[in-house]
Coordinates of C-alpha atoms and ligand atoms in Angstrom, one line a residue:
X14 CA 0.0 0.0 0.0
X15 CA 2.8 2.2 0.5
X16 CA 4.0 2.2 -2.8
X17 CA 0.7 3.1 -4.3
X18 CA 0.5 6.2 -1.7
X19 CA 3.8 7.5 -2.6
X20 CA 2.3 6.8 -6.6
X21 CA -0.7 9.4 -5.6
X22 CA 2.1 12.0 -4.5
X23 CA 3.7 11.8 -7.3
X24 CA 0.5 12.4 -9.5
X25 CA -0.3 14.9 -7.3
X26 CA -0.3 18.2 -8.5
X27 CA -1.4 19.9 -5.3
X28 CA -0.4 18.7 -1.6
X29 CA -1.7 19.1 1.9
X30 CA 0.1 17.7 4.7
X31 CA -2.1 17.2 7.7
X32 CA 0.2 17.4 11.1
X33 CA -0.4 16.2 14.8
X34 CA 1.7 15.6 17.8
X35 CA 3.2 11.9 16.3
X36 CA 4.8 14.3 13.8
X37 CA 7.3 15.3 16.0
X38 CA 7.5 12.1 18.5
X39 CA 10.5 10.7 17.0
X40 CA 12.4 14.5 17.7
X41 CA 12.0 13.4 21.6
X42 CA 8.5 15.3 22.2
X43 CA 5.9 13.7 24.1
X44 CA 2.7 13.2 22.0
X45 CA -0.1 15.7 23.4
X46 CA -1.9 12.4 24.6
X47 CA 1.1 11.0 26.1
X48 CA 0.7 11.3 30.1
X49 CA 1.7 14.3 31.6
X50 CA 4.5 14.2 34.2
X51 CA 4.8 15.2 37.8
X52 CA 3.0 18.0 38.6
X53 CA 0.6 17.7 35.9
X54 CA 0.3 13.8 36.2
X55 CA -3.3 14.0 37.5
X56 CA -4.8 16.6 34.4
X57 CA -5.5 15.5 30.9
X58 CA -4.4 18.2 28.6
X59 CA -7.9 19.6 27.7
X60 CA -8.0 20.6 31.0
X61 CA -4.6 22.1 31.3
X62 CA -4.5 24.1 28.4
X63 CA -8.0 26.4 28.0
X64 CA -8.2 30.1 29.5
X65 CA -10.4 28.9 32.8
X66 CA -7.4 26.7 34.0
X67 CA -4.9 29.6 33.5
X68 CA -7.1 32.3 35.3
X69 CA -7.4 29.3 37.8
X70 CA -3.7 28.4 38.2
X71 CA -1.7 30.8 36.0
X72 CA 1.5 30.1 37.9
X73 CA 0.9 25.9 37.4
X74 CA -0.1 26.5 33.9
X75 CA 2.6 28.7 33.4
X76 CA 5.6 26.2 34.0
X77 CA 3.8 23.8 31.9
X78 CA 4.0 25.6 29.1
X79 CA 7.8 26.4 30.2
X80 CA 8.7 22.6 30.8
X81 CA 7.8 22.0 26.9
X82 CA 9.1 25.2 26.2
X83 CA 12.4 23.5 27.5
X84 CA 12.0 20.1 26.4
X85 CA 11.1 21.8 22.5
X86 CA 14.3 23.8 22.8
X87 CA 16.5 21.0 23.5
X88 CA 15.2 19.1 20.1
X89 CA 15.4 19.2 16.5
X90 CA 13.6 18.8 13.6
X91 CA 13.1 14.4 12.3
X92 CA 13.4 12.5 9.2
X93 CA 9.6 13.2 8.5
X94 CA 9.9 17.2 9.1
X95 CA 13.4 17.2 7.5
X96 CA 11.3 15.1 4.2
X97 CA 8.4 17.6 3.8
X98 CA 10.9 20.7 3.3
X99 CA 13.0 19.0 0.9
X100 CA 9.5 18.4 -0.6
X101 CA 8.2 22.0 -0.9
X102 CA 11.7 22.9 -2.1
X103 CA 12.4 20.3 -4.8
X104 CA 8.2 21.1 -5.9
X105 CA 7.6 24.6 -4.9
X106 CA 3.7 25.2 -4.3
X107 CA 3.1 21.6 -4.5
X108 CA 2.7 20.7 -1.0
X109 CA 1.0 23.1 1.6
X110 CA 1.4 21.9 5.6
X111 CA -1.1 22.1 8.0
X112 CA -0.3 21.8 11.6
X113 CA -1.8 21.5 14.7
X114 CA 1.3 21.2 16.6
X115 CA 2.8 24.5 18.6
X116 CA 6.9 23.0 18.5
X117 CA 7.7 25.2 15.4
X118 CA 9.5 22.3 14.0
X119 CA 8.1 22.2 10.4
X120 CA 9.3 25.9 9.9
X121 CA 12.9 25.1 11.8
X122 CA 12.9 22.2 9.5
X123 CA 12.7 24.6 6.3
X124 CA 9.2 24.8 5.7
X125 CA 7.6 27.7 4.2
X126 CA 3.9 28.7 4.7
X127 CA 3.2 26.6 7.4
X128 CA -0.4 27.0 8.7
X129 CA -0.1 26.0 12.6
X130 CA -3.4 26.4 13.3
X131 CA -3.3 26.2 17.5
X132 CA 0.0 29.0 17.1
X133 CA 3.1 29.2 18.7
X134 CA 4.8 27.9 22.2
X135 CA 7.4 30.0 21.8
X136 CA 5.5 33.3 21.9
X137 CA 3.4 35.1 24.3
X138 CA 0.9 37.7 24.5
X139 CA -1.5 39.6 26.6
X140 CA -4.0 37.5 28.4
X141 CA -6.4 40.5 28.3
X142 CA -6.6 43.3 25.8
X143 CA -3.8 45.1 26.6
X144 CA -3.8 48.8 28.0
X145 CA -1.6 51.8 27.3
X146 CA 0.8 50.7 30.2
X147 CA 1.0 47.2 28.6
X148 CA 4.5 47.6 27.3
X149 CA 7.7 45.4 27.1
X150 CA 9.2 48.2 29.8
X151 CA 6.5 47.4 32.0
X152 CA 7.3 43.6 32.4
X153 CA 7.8 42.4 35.4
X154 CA 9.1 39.2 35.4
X155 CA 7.1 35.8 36.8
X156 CA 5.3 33.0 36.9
X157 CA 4.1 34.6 34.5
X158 CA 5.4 37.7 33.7
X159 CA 2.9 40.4 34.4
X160 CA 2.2 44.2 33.5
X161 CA 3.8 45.7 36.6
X162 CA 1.1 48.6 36.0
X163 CA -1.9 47.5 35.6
X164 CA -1.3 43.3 36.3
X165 CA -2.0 42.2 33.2
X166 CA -0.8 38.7 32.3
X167 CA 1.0 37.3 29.8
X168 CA 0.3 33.8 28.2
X169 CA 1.2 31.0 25.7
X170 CA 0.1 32.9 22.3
X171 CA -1.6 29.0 21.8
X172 CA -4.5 28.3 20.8
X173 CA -6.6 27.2 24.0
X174 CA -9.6 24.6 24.7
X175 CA -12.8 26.3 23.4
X176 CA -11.1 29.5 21.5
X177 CA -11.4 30.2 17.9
X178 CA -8.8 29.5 15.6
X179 CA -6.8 32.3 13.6
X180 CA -9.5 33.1 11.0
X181 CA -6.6 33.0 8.0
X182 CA -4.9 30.3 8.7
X183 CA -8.0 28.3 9.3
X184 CA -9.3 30.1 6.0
X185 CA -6.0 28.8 4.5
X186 CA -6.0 25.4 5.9
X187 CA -9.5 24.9 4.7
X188 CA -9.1 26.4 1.0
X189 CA -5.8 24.2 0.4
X190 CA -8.0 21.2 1.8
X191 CA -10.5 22.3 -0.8
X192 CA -8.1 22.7 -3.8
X193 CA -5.5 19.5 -3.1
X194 CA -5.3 16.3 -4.6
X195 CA -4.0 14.3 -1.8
X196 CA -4.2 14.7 1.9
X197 CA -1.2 13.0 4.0
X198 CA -2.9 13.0 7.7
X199 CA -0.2 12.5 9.5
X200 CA 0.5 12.2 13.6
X201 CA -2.6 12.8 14.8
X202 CA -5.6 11.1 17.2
X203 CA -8.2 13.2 15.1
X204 CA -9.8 13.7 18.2
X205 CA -9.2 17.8 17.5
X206 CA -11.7 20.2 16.0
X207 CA -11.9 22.1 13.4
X208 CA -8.5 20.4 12.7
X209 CA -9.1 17.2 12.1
X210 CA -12.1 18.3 10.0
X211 CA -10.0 19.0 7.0
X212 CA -9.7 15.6 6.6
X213 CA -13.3 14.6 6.1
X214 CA -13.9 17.7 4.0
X215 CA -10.8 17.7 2.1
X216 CA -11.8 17.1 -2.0
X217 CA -8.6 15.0 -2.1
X218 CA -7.7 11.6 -1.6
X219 CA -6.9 10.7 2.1
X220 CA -3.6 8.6 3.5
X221 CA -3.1 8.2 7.0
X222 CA 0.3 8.1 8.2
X223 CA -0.1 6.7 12.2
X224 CA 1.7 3.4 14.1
X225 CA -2.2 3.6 15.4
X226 CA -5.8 3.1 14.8
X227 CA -6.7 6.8 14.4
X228 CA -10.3 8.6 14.8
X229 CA -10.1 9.1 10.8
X230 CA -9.3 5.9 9.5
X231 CA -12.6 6.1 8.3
X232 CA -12.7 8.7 5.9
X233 CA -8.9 7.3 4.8
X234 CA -7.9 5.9 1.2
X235 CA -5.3 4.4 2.6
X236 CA -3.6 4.0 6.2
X237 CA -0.1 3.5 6.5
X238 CA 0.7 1.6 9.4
X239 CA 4.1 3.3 10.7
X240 CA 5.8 6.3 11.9
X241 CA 6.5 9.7 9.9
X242 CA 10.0 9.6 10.4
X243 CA 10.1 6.3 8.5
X244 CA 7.4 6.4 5.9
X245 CA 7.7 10.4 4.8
X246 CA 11.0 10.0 3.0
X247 CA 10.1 6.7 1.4
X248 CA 6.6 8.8 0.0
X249 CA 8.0 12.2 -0.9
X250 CA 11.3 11.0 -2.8
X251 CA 11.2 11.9 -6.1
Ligands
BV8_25 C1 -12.7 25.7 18.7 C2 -2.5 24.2 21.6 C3 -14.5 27.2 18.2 C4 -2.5 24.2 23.1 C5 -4.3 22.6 21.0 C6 -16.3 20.4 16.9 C7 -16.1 21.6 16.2 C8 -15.4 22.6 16.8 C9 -14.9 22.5 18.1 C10 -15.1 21.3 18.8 C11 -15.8 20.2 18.2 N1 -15.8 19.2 19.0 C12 -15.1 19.5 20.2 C13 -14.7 20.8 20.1 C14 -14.0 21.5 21.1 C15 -12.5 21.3 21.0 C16 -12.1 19.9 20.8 O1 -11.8 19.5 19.6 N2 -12.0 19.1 21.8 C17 -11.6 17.7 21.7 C18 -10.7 17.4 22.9 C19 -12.8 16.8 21.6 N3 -11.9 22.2 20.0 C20 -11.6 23.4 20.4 O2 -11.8 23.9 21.5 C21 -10.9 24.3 19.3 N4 -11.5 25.6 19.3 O3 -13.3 24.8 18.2 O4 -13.2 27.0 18.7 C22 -15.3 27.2 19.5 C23 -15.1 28.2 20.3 C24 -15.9 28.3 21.5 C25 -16.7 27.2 21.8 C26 -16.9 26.1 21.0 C27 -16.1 26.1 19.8 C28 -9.4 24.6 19.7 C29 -8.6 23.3 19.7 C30 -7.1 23.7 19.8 C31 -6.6 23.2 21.2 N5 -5.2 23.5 21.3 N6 -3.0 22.9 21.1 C32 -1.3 23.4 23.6 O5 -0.6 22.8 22.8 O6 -1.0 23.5 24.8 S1 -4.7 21.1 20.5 C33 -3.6 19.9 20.9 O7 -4.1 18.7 20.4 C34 -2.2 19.9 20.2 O8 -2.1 21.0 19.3 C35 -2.2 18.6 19.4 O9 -1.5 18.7 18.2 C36 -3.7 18.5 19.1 C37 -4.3 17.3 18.5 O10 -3.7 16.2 19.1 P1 -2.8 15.3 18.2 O11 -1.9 16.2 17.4 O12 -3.6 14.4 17.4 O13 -1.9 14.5 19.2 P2 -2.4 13.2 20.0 O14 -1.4 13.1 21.2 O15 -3.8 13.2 20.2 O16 -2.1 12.0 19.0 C38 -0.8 11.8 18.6 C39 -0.9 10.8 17.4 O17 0.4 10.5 16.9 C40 -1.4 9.4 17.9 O18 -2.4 9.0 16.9 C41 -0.2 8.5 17.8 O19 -0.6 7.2 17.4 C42 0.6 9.2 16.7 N7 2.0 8.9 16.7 C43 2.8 8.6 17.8 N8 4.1 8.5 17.4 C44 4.1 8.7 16.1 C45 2.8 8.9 15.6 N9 2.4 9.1 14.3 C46 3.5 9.1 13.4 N10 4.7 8.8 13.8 C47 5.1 8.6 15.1 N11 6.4 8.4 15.4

């Protein structure tokens, strides 16, 4: 089956990688459905990462995000990530990628145009709408670092639990879905909205790249039973 996926992407005149945690598993990063450690042993993430636990907790919630802040900044891009940007160079504007991961490793990779559609863990931003004092000279450092004026807080410029996604990258991610030929799903539970969605609307094909039974084998062509390290080379070589 393999070879006949890696047959589609070569017929393929437009592209859509599909991302998820499993993407960057074999760079060292826990999957988001791995268990949490110590501290954050007993929570699931959904109820770790979403606005009410934050205003709850923002200092527990804040060294969470700083433990994979740490863990991401102590590992590099895999054969998979490493596979798609050789990809997008060797084919420019064949292959668009769509992530819902936060580790930034698709664009350290080489990617261009990466739609990460739940943002950024490397960047903050106010937690509410910031005010005239709400400056980089009014920082005051923390758990989390705060607006030493008016006390505003800063957080994980993520996308949490229950808030909309960035309207143009979702826009994006949705209109490449539209126009591509072939979908590579790849990494992910499909247990995430709107995300996983582009796989069920996409007008393309459908392979699944996953060691496991997914929530979208379903509305797969074709599942690949393996890792993305291993497969995404053998699929996107010329
Ligand atoms: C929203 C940032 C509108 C934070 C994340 C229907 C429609 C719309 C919304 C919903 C809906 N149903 C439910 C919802 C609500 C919710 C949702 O989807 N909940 C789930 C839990 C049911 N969605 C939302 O809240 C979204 N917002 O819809 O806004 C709205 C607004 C108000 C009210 C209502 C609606 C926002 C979702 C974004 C959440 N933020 N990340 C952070 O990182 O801290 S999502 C988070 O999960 C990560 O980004 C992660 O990438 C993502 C998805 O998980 P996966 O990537 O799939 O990772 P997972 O661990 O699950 O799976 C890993 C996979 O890899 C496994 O399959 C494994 O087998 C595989 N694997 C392992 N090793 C490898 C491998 N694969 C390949 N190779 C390997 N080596």
């Amino acid at each position: 089956m393999k070879a006949a996926v890696r047959d589609w992407v070569r017929a393929a005149r437009r592209i859509v990688v599909l991302s998820g945690a499993g993407m960057s598993a074999e760079s060292g990063v826990p999957t988001f459905r791995d268990a949490q450690t110590g501290l954050w042993a007993k929570f699931r993430p959904e109820q770790l990462a979403t606005e009410e636990a934050f205003r709850a907790d923002p200092g527990m919630v804040w060294d969470w995000y700083q433990l994979r802040r740490e863990m991401i900044g102590k590992v590099v891009p895999n054969a998979g990530h490493l596979a798609v940007a050789a990809f997008q160079q060797r084919h420019p504007g064949r292959l668009a990628v769509v992530t819902q991961n936060v580790d930034g490793l698709h664009q350290r990779a080489g990617s261009a145009g990466v739609l990460a559609l739940h943002g950024n863990i490397a960047e903050d931003r106010w937690l509410d709408r910031p005010r005239a004092c709400c400056t980089r000279a009014s920082l005051e450092p923390g758990r989390p670092p705060r607006c030493a004026v008016c006390g505003n807080l800063r957080r994980p410029a993520v996308v949490w639990f229950g808030e909309m996604l960035p309207p143009a990258q979702l826009a994006a991610a949705q209109d490449a879905a539209a126009a591509c030929d072939l979908m590579l799903v790849v990494g992910t539970s499909g247990v995430v909205y709107p995300a996983a969605g582009l796989a069920r609307s996409t007008r393309g094909r459908v392979a699944i790249v996953n060691p496991e039974e997914t929530e979208l084998d379903d509305a797969a062509d074709a599942v690949l039973r393996g890792t993305s390290a291993s497969l995404l080379p053998y699929l996107l070589e010329d």
